[in-house]
mmCIF file of N, CA and C in Angstrom:
data_model
loop_
_atom_site.group_PDB
_atom_site.id
_atom_site.type_symbol
_atom_site.label_atom_id
_atom_site.label_comp_id
_atom_site.label_asym_id
_atom_site.label_seq_id
_atom_site.Cartn_x
_atom_site.Cartn_y
_atom_site.Cartn_z
ATOM 1 N N MET A 190 -19.050 -14.312 -11.198
ATOM 2 C CA MET A 190 -17.659 -14.144 -11.521
ATOM 3 C C MET A 190 -17.427 -12.856 -12.311
ATOM 4 N N SER A 191 -18.358 -12.460 -13.143
ATOM 5 C CA SER A 191 -18.157 -11.275 -13.967
ATOM 6 C C SER A 191 -18.161 -9.990 -13.124
ATOM 7 N N TRP A 192 -18.945 -9.950 -12.041
ATOM 8 C CA TRP A 192 -18.933 -8.754 -11.180
ATOM 9 C C TRP A 192 -17.570 -8.595 -10.520
ATOM 10 N N TYR A 193 -16.906 -9.704 -10.214
ATOM 11 C CA TYR A 193 -15.574 -9.657 -9.616
ATOM 12 C C TYR A 193 -14.567 -9.045 -10.599
ATOM 13 N N LEU A 194 -14.612 -9.471 -11.849
ATOM 14 C CA LEU A 194 -13.704 -8.931 -12.857
ATOM 15 C C LEU A 194 -13.957 -7.446 -13.096
ATOM 16 N N LYS A 195 -15.216 -7.042 -13.136
ATOM 17 C CA LYS A 195 -15.548 -5.630 -13.318
ATOM 18 C C LYS A 195 -15.040 -4.797 -12.144
ATOM 19 N N THR A 196 -15.232 -5.311 -10.943
ATOM 20 C CA THR A 196 -14.775 -4.600 -9.749
ATOM 21 C C THR A 196 -13.259 -4.461 -9.740
ATOM 22 N N MET A 197 -12.563 -5.547 -10.040
ATOM 23 C CA MET A 197 -11.097 -5.516 -10.058
ATOM 24 C C MET A 197 -10.571 -4.608 -11.163
ATOM 25 N N THR A 198 -11.201 -4.620 -12.319
ATOM 26 C CA THR A 198 -10.793 -3.758 -13.424
ATOM 27 C C THR A 198 -10.967 -2.294 -13.050
ATOM 28 N N THR A 199 -12.093 -1.975 -12.458
ATOM 29 C CA THR A 199 -12.347 -0.599 -12.015
ATOM 30 C C THR A 199 -11.320 -0.166 -10.979
ATOM 31 N N PHE A 200 -11.018 -1.039 -10.042
ATOM 32 C CA PHE A 200 -10.045 -0.749 -9.003
ATOM 33 C C PHE A 200 -8.664 -0.466 -9.602
ATOM 34 N N VAL A 201 -8.238 -1.287 -10.542
ATOM 35 C CA VAL A 201 -6.932 -1.108 -11.181
ATOM 36 C C VAL A 201 -6.891 0.201 -11.968
ATOM 37 N N VAL A 202 -7.951 0.528 -12.665
ATOM 38 C CA VAL A 202 -8.007 1.767 -13.435
ATOM 39 C C VAL A 202 -7.909 2.973 -12.498
ATOM 40 N N VAL A 203 -8.621 2.947 -11.396
ATOM 41 C CA VAL A 203 -8.579 4.058 -10.434
ATOM 42 C C VAL A 203 -7.168 4.226 -9.880
ATOM 43 N N ILE A 204 -6.523 3.141 -9.535
ATOM 44 C CA ILE A 204 -5.155 3.202 -9.010
ATOM 45 C C ILE A 204 -4.204 3.773 -10.059
ATOM 46 N N LEU A 205 -4.285 3.311 -11.288
ATOM 47 C CA LEU A 205 -3.395 3.791 -12.343
ATOM 48 C C LEU A 205 -3.607 5.274 -12.634
ATOM 49 N N VAL A 206 -4.835 5.720 -12.655
ATOM 50 C CA VAL A 206 -5.125 7.136 -12.883
ATOM 51 C C VAL A 206 -4.563 7.978 -11.744
ATOM 52 N N THR A 207 -4.740 7.531 -10.511
ATOM 53 C CA THR A 207 -4.230 8.265 -9.350
ATOM 54 C C THR A 207 -2.716 8.385 -9.403
ATOM 55 N N VAL A 208 -2.045 7.300 -9.699
ATOM 56 C CA VAL A 208 -0.582 7.311 -9.775
ATOM 57 C C VAL A 208 -0.107 8.217 -10.895
ATOM 58 N N SER A 209 -0.726 8.150 -12.048
ATOM 59 C CA SER A 209 -0.278 8.982 -13.173
ATOM 60 C C SER A 209 -0.522 10.454 -12.905
ATOM 61 N N LEU A 210 -1.623 10.813 -12.251
ATOM 62 C CA LEU A 210 -1.878 12.213 -11.910
ATOM 63 C C LEU A 210 -0.872 12.720 -10.892
ATOM 64 N N SER A 211 -0.536 11.908 -9.906
ATOM 65 C CA SER A 211 0.445 12.301 -8.905
ATOM 66 C C SER A 211 1.796 12.532 -9.559
ATOM 67 N N TYR A 212 2.191 11.655 -10.467
ATOM 68 C CA TYR A 212 3.476 11.806 -11.143
ATOM 69 C C TYR A 212 3.485 13.055 -12.007
ATOM 70 N N ALA A 213 2.410 13.288 -12.735
ATOM 71 C CA ALA A 213 2.357 14.444 -13.616
ATOM 72 C C ALA A 213 2.421 15.742 -12.822
ATOM 73 N N GLU A 214 1.874 15.750 -11.621
ATOM 74 C CA GLU A 214 1.842 16.962 -10.826
ATOM 75 C C GLU A 214 3.219 17.351 -10.320
ATOM 76 N N ILE A 215 4.081 16.368 -10.022
ATOM 77 C CA ILE A 215 5.374 16.714 -9.447
ATOM 78 C C ILE A 215 6.549 16.504 -10.392
ATOM 79 N N GLN A 216 6.318 16.195 -11.650
ATOM 80 C CA GLN A 216 7.450 15.904 -12.516
ATOM 81 C C GLN A 216 8.310 17.129 -12.805
ATOM 82 N N ASP A 217 7.784 18.360 -12.643
ATOM 83 C CA ASP A 217 8.601 19.543 -12.867
ATOM 84 C C ASP A 217 9.270 20.036 -11.584
ATOM 85 N N PHE A 218 9.119 19.303 -10.502
ATOM 86 C CA PHE A 218 9.728 19.656 -9.221
ATOM 87 C C PHE A 218 11.216 19.353 -9.256
ATOM 88 N N LYS A 219 12.033 20.317 -8.893
ATOM 89 C CA LYS A 219 13.474 20.134 -8.851
ATOM 90 C C LYS A 219 13.944 20.397 -7.424
ATOM 91 N N ALA A 220 14.709 19.465 -6.884
ATOM 92 C CA ALA A 220 15.233 19.620 -5.536
ATOM 93 C C ALA A 220 16.622 19.008 -5.461
ATOM 94 N N THR A 221 17.431 19.575 -4.592
ATOM 95 C CA THR A 221 18.770 19.058 -4.337
ATOM 96 C C THR A 221 18.781 18.458 -2.944
ATOM 97 N N PHE A 222 19.299 17.228 -2.808
ATOM 98 C CA PHE A 222 19.368 16.579 -1.502
ATOM 99 C C PHE A 222 20.712 16.889 -0.870
ATOM 100 N N MET A 223 20.687 17.312 0.396
ATOM 101 C CA MET A 223 21.901 17.615 1.146
ATOM 102 C C MET A 223 21.900 16.768 2.415
ATOM 103 N N LYS A 224 22.768 15.753 2.447
ATOM 104 C CA LYS A 224 22.831 14.823 3.576
ATOM 105 C C LYS A 224 23.568 15.474 4.749
ATOM 106 N N GLY A 225 23.135 15.151 5.979
ATOM 107 C CA GLY A 225 23.802 15.650 7.175
ATOM 108 C C GLY A 225 23.505 17.104 7.482
ATOM 109 N N LYS A 226 22.397 17.606 6.975
ATOM 110 C CA LYS A 226 21.985 18.989 7.232
ATOM 111 C C LYS A 226 20.624 18.979 7.907
ATOM 112 N N THR A 227 20.323 20.045 8.627
ATOM 113 C CA THR A 227 19.019 20.207 9.261
ATOM 114 C C THR A 227 18.577 21.654 9.112
ATOM 115 N N VAL A 228 17.269 21.881 9.135
ATOM 116 C CA VAL A 228 16.751 23.250 9.029
ATOM 117 C C VAL A 228 16.873 23.948 10.379
ATOM 118 N N ALA A 229 17.063 25.257 10.344
ATOM 119 C CA ALA A 229 17.153 26.028 11.577
ATOM 120 C C ALA A 229 15.764 26.208 12.192
ATOM 121 N N THR A 230 14.778 26.448 11.347
ATOM 122 C CA THR A 230 13.398 26.619 11.817
ATOM 123 C C THR A 230 12.457 25.862 10.899
ATOM 124 N N SER A 231 11.335 25.440 11.437
ATOM 125 C CA SER A 231 10.311 24.796 10.609
ATOM 126 C C SER A 231 8.944 25.251 11.099
ATOM 127 N N TYR A 232 7.983 25.241 10.200
ATOM 128 C CA TYR A 232 6.627 25.644 10.571
ATOM 129 C C TYR A 232 5.661 24.473 10.630
ATOM 130 N N LEU A 233 6.107 23.296 10.151
ATOM 131 C CA LEU A 233 5.233 22.131 10.166
ATOM 132 C C LEU A 233 6.075 20.866 10.246
ATOM 133 N N THR A 234 5.689 19.967 11.159
ATOM 134 C CA THR A 234 6.322 18.658 11.262
ATOM 135 C C THR A 234 5.255 17.602 11.082
ATOM 136 N N VAL A 235 5.506 16.664 10.171
ATOM 137 C CA VAL A 235 4.553 15.600 9.886
ATOM 138 C C VAL A 235 5.234 14.269 10.185
ATOM 139 N N GLU A 236 4.577 13.426 10.960
ATOM 140 C CA GLU A 236 5.123 12.115 11.339
ATOM 141 C C GLU A 236 4.632 11.035 10.386
ATOM 142 N N ARG A 237 5.368 9.919 10.349
ATOM 143 C CA ARG A 237 5.027 8.740 9.559
ATOM 144 C C ARG A 237 4.870 9.066 8.071
ATOM 145 N N TYR A 238 5.805 9.821 7.537
ATOM 146 C CA TYR A 238 5.822 10.155 6.119
ATOM 147 C C TYR A 238 6.979 9.444 5.448
ATOM 148 N N SER A 239 6.825 9.115 4.186
ATOM 149 C CA SER A 239 7.935 8.583 3.408
ATOM 150 C C SER A 239 8.705 9.771 2.822
ATOM 151 N N LYS A 240 9.870 9.476 2.262
ATOM 152 C CA LYS A 240 10.672 10.519 1.634
ATOM 153 C C LYS A 240 9.904 11.164 0.483
ATOM 154 N N VAL A 241 9.222 10.340 -0.295
ATOM 155 C CA VAL A 241 8.453 10.835 -1.444
ATOM 156 C C VAL A 241 7.305 11.721 -0.971
ATOM 157 N N GLN A 242 6.592 11.293 0.058
ATOM 158 C CA GLN A 242 5.487 12.096 0.579
ATOM 159 C C GLN A 242 5.980 13.439 1.103
ATOM 160 N N CYS A 243 7.159 13.432 1.720
ATOM 161 C CA CYS A 243 7.742 14.655 2.258
ATOM 162 C C CYS A 243 8.050 15.648 1.134
ATOM 163 N N VAL A 244 8.671 15.155 0.073
ATOM 164 C CA VAL A 244 9.010 16.013 -1.063
ATOM 165 C C VAL A 244 7.744 16.525 -1.744
ATOM 166 N N GLU A 245 6.739 15.653 -1.898
ATOM 167 C CA GLU A 245 5.472 16.072 -2.503
ATOM 168 C C GLU A 245 4.804 17.159 -1.668
ATOM 169 N N LYS A 246 4.825 16.998 -0.348
ATOM 170 C CA LYS A 246 4.207 17.984 0.541
ATOM 171 C C LYS A 246 4.891 19.337 0.389
ATOM 172 N N CYS A 247 6.216 19.351 0.346
ATOM 173 C CA CYS A 247 6.949 20.610 0.172
ATOM 174 C C CYS A 247 6.644 21.225 -1.185
ATOM 175 N N TYR A 248 6.570 20.391 -2.209
ATOM 176 C CA TYR A 248 6.260 20.889 -3.548
ATOM 177 C C TYR A 248 4.893 21.582 -3.569
ATOM 178 N N LYS A 249 3.895 20.907 -2.989
ATOM 179 C CA LYS A 249 2.543 21.483 -2.986
ATOM 180 C C LYS A 249 2.483 22.761 -2.153
ATOM 181 N N GLU A 250 3.146 22.755 -0.999
ATOM 182 C CA GLU A 250 3.189 23.956 -0.156
ATOM 183 C C GLU A 250 4.009 25.060 -0.838
ATOM 184 N N GLY A 251 5.069 24.660 -1.548
ATOM 185 C CA GLY A 251 5.924 25.618 -2.239
ATOM 186 C C GLY A 251 5.207 26.352 -3.355
ATOM 187 N N LYS A 252 4.235 25.692 -3.989
ATOM 188 C CA LYS A 252 3.450 26.360 -5.026
ATOM 189 C C LYS A 252 2.663 27.530 -4.450
ATOM 190 N N GLU A 253 2.394 27.471 -3.148
ATOM 191 C CA GLU A 253 1.680 28.552 -2.460
ATOM 192 C C GLU A 253 2.658 29.474 -1.728
ATOM 193 N N GLY A 254 3.956 29.258 -1.933
ATOM 194 C CA GLY A 254 4.970 30.094 -1.295
ATOM 195 C C GLY A 254 5.215 29.749 0.165
ATOM 196 N N ARG A 255 4.869 28.517 0.568
ATOM 197 C CA ARG A 255 4.972 28.155 1.983
ATOM 198 C C ARG A 255 6.067 27.135 2.290
ATOM 199 N N CYS A 256 6.881 26.730 1.311
ATOM 200 C CA CYS A 256 7.944 25.763 1.591
ATOM 201 C C CYS A 256 9.084 25.944 0.608
ATOM 202 N N SER A 257 10.292 25.999 1.141
ATOM 203 C CA SER A 257 11.468 26.034 0.274
ATOM 204 C C SER A 257 12.408 24.876 0.591
ATOM 205 N N ILE A 258 12.278 24.303 1.793
ATOM 206 C CA ILE A 258 13.128 23.187 2.203
ATOM 207 C C ILE A 258 12.295 22.156 2.944
ATOM 208 N N ALA A 259 12.509 20.897 2.618
ATOM 209 C CA ALA A 259 11.878 19.797 3.346
ATOM 210 C C ALA A 259 12.981 18.964 3.980
ATOM 211 N N GLU A 260 12.942 18.827 5.294
ATOM 212 C CA GLU A 260 13.907 17.976 5.989
ATOM 213 C C GLU A 260 13.256 16.633 6.247
ATOM 214 N N TYR A 261 13.967 15.563 5.936
ATOM 215 C CA TYR A 261 13.422 14.227 6.156
ATOM 216 C C TYR A 261 14.371 13.417 7.016
ATOM 217 N N SER A 262 13.824 12.793 8.050
ATOM 218 C CA SER A 262 14.603 11.899 8.903
ATOM 219 C C SER A 262 14.146 10.474 8.664
ATOM 220 N N LYS A 263 15.050 9.653 8.150
ATOM 221 C CA LYS A 263 14.721 8.257 7.883
ATOM 222 C C LYS A 263 14.499 7.492 9.186
ATOM 223 N N ALA A 264 15.245 7.837 10.228
ATOM 224 C CA ALA A 264 15.146 7.129 11.510
ATOM 225 C C ALA A 264 13.781 7.311 12.160
ATOM 226 N N THR A 265 13.239 8.525 12.102
ATOM 227 C CA THR A 265 11.955 8.796 12.758
ATOM 228 C C THR A 265 10.791 8.877 11.777
ATOM 229 N N ARG A 266 11.099 8.799 10.476
ATOM 230 C CA ARG A 266 10.091 8.954 9.415
ATOM 231 C C ARG A 266 9.309 10.242 9.571
ATOM 232 N N SER A 267 10.017 11.310 9.919
ATOM 233 C CA SER A 267 9.364 12.604 10.082
ATOM 234 C C SER A 267 9.819 13.570 8.998
ATOM 235 N N CYS A 268 8.947 14.503 8.691
ATOM 236 C CA CYS A 268 9.166 15.485 7.644
ATOM 237 C C CYS A 268 8.950 16.865 8.243
ATOM 238 N N ARG A 269 9.930 17.740 8.103
ATOM 239 C CA ARG A 269 9.815 19.115 8.603
ATOM 240 C C ARG A 269 9.869 20.064 7.416
ATOM 241 N N LEU A 270 8.868 20.931 7.307
ATOM 242 C CA LEU A 270 8.814 21.904 6.219
ATOM 243 C C LEU A 270 9.284 23.258 6.732
ATOM 244 N N SER A 271 10.047 23.961 5.895
ATOM 245 C CA SER A 271 10.659 25.204 6.326
ATOM 246 C C SER A 271 10.683 26.216 5.195
ATOM 247 N N LEU A 272 10.734 27.478 5.585
ATOM 248 C CA LEU A 272 10.914 28.570 4.630
ATOM 249 C C LEU A 272 12.357 29.069 4.639
ATOM 250 N N ASP A 273 13.237 28.380 5.375
ATOM 251 C CA ASP A 273 14.649 28.755 5.423
ATOM 252 C C ASP A 273 15.263 28.674 4.022
ATOM 253 N N SER A 274 16.394 29.341 3.865
ATOM 254 C CA SER A 274 17.160 29.189 2.627
ATOM 255 C C SER A 274 18.269 28.187 2.889
ATOM 256 N N GLN A 275 18.962 27.771 1.856
ATOM 257 C CA GLN A 275 20.020 26.795 2.048
ATOM 258 C C GLN A 275 21.170 27.375 2.857
ATOM 259 N N TYR A 276 21.253 28.700 2.972
ATOM 260 C CA TYR A 276 22.303 29.340 3.760
ATOM 261 C C TYR A 276 21.999 29.308 5.252
ATOM 262 N N ASP A 277 20.748 28.986 5.616
ATOM 263 C CA ASP A 277 20.350 28.896 7.022
ATOM 264 C C ASP A 277 20.509 27.482 7.578
ATOM 265 N N LEU A 278 20.886 26.524 6.745
ATOM 266 C CA LEU A 278 20.973 25.135 7.181
ATOM 267 C C LEU A 278 22.085 24.937 8.199
ATOM 268 N N LEU A 279 21.841 24.000 9.110
ATOM 269 C CA LEU A 279 22.810 23.663 10.141
ATOM 270 C C LEU A 279 23.363 22.269 9.887
ATOM 271 N N ASP A 280 24.623 22.050 10.274
ATOM 272 C CA ASP A 280 25.220 20.719 10.164
ATOM 273 C C ASP A 280 24.683 19.821 11.266
ATOM 274 N N THR A 281 24.539 18.542 10.948
ATOM 275 C CA THR A 281 24.123 17.557 11.932
ATOM 276 C C THR A 281 24.961 16.299 11.750
ATOM 277 N N TYR A 282 25.083 15.530 12.799
ATOM 278 C CA TYR A 282 25.865 14.294 12.722
ATOM 279 C C TYR A 282 24.982 13.083 12.454
ATOM 280 N N ASP A 283 23.708 13.327 12.193
ATOM 281 C CA ASP A 283 22.761 12.252 11.917
ATOM 282 C C ASP A 283 22.793 11.939 10.424
ATOM 283 N N ASP A 284 23.398 10.811 10.070
ATOM 284 C CA ASP A 284 23.486 10.441 8.656
ATOM 285 C C ASP A 284 22.175 9.925 8.083
ATOM 286 N N SER A 285 21.177 9.709 8.941
ATOM 287 C CA SER A 285 19.905 9.193 8.442
ATOM 288 C C SER A 285 18.960 10.322 8.040
ATOM 289 N N SER A 286 19.413 11.565 8.154
ATOM 290 C CA SER A 286 18.538 12.669 7.768
ATOM 291 C C SER A 286 19.247 13.598 6.798
ATOM 292 N N GLY A 287 18.468 14.414 6.176
ATOM 293 C CA GLY A 287 18.992 15.390 5.232
ATOM 294 C C GLY A 287 17.871 16.295 4.785
ATOM 295 N N VAL A 288 18.187 17.233 3.923
ATOM 296 C CA VAL A 288 17.180 18.183 3.474
ATOM 297 C C VAL A 288 17.088 18.180 1.952
ATOM 298 N N TYR A 289 15.899 18.472 1.471
ATOM 299 C CA TYR A 289 15.655 18.683 0.056
ATOM 300 C C TYR A 289 15.432 20.172 -0.132
ATOM 301 N N VAL A 290 16.308 20.810 -0.891
ATOM 302 C CA VAL A 290 16.195 22.238 -1.143
ATOM 303 C C VAL A 290 15.469 22.416 -2.465
ATOM 304 N N TYR A 291 14.314 23.068 -2.398
ATOM 305 C CA TYR A 291 13.497 23.316 -3.585
ATOM 306 C C TYR A 291 14.199 24.328 -4.472
ATOM 307 N N GLN A 292 14.213 24.075 -5.754
ATOM 308 C CA GLN A 292 14.827 24.988 -6.703
ATOM 309 C C GLN A 292 13.759 25.524 -7.633
ATOM 310 N N GLU A 293 13.659 26.830 -7.676
ATOM 311 C CA GLU A 293 12.696 27.466 -8.579
ATOM 312 C C GLU A 293 13.081 27.167 -10.023
ATOM 313 N N PRO A 294 12.090 26.946 -10.884
ATOM 314 C CA PRO A 294 12.409 26.761 -12.302
ATOM 315 C C PRO A 294 13.065 28.019 -12.847
ATOM 316 N N LEU A 295 14.020 27.828 -13.731
ATOM 317 C CA LEU A 295 14.691 28.983 -14.331
ATOM 318 C C LEU A 295 13.736 29.719 -15.244
ATOM 319 N N VAL A 296 13.744 31.041 -15.131
ATOM 320 C CA VAL A 296 12.914 31.878 -15.991
ATOM 321 C C VAL A 296 13.840 32.547 -16.990
ATOM 322 N N THR A 297 13.556 32.376 -18.247
ATOM 323 C CA THR A 297 14.407 32.989 -19.271
ATOM 324 C C THR A 297 13.673 34.142 -19.919
ATOM 325 N N THR A 298 14.446 35.064 -20.414
ATOM 326 C CA THR A 298 13.860 36.224 -21.106
ATOM 327 C C THR A 298 14.200 36.160 -22.581
ATOM 328 N N GLN A 299 14.350 34.957 -23.090
ATOM 329 C CA GLN A 299 14.690 34.769 -24.488
ATOM 330 C C GLN A 299 13.574 35.296 -25.387
ATOM 331 N N GLY A 300 13.953 36.022 -26.386
ATOM 332 C CA GLY A 300 12.986 36.516 -27.353
ATOM 333 C C GLY A 300 12.324 37.829 -26.948
ATOM 334 N N ILE A 301 12.768 38.426 -25.853
ATOM 335 C CA ILE A 301 12.158 39.707 -25.442
ATOM 336 C C ILE A 301 13.018 40.830 -25.929
#
């Protein structure tokens, strides 16, 4: 019985550490959701993603300069990553999709 408790405790600790690291990595991510919009071009489409996974993927790619907008379709559970700007977005009549526009953190020159 004690090996079972040790195994379960280890499993719970690993899960909690993973979740806390994931949260800490994206907590400074800022995005605006725009419903009924679609990207004009995309360089990557990922299927069977959740909304959270889509935003995380764009955030990680954006740190490397490879994503500024993530389009998510709830109906198809697909995520499209794009380097378009919000001015390149197209209107769509699909209410189940929208885009997350990544916003760069503000840089201040206070004290210079």
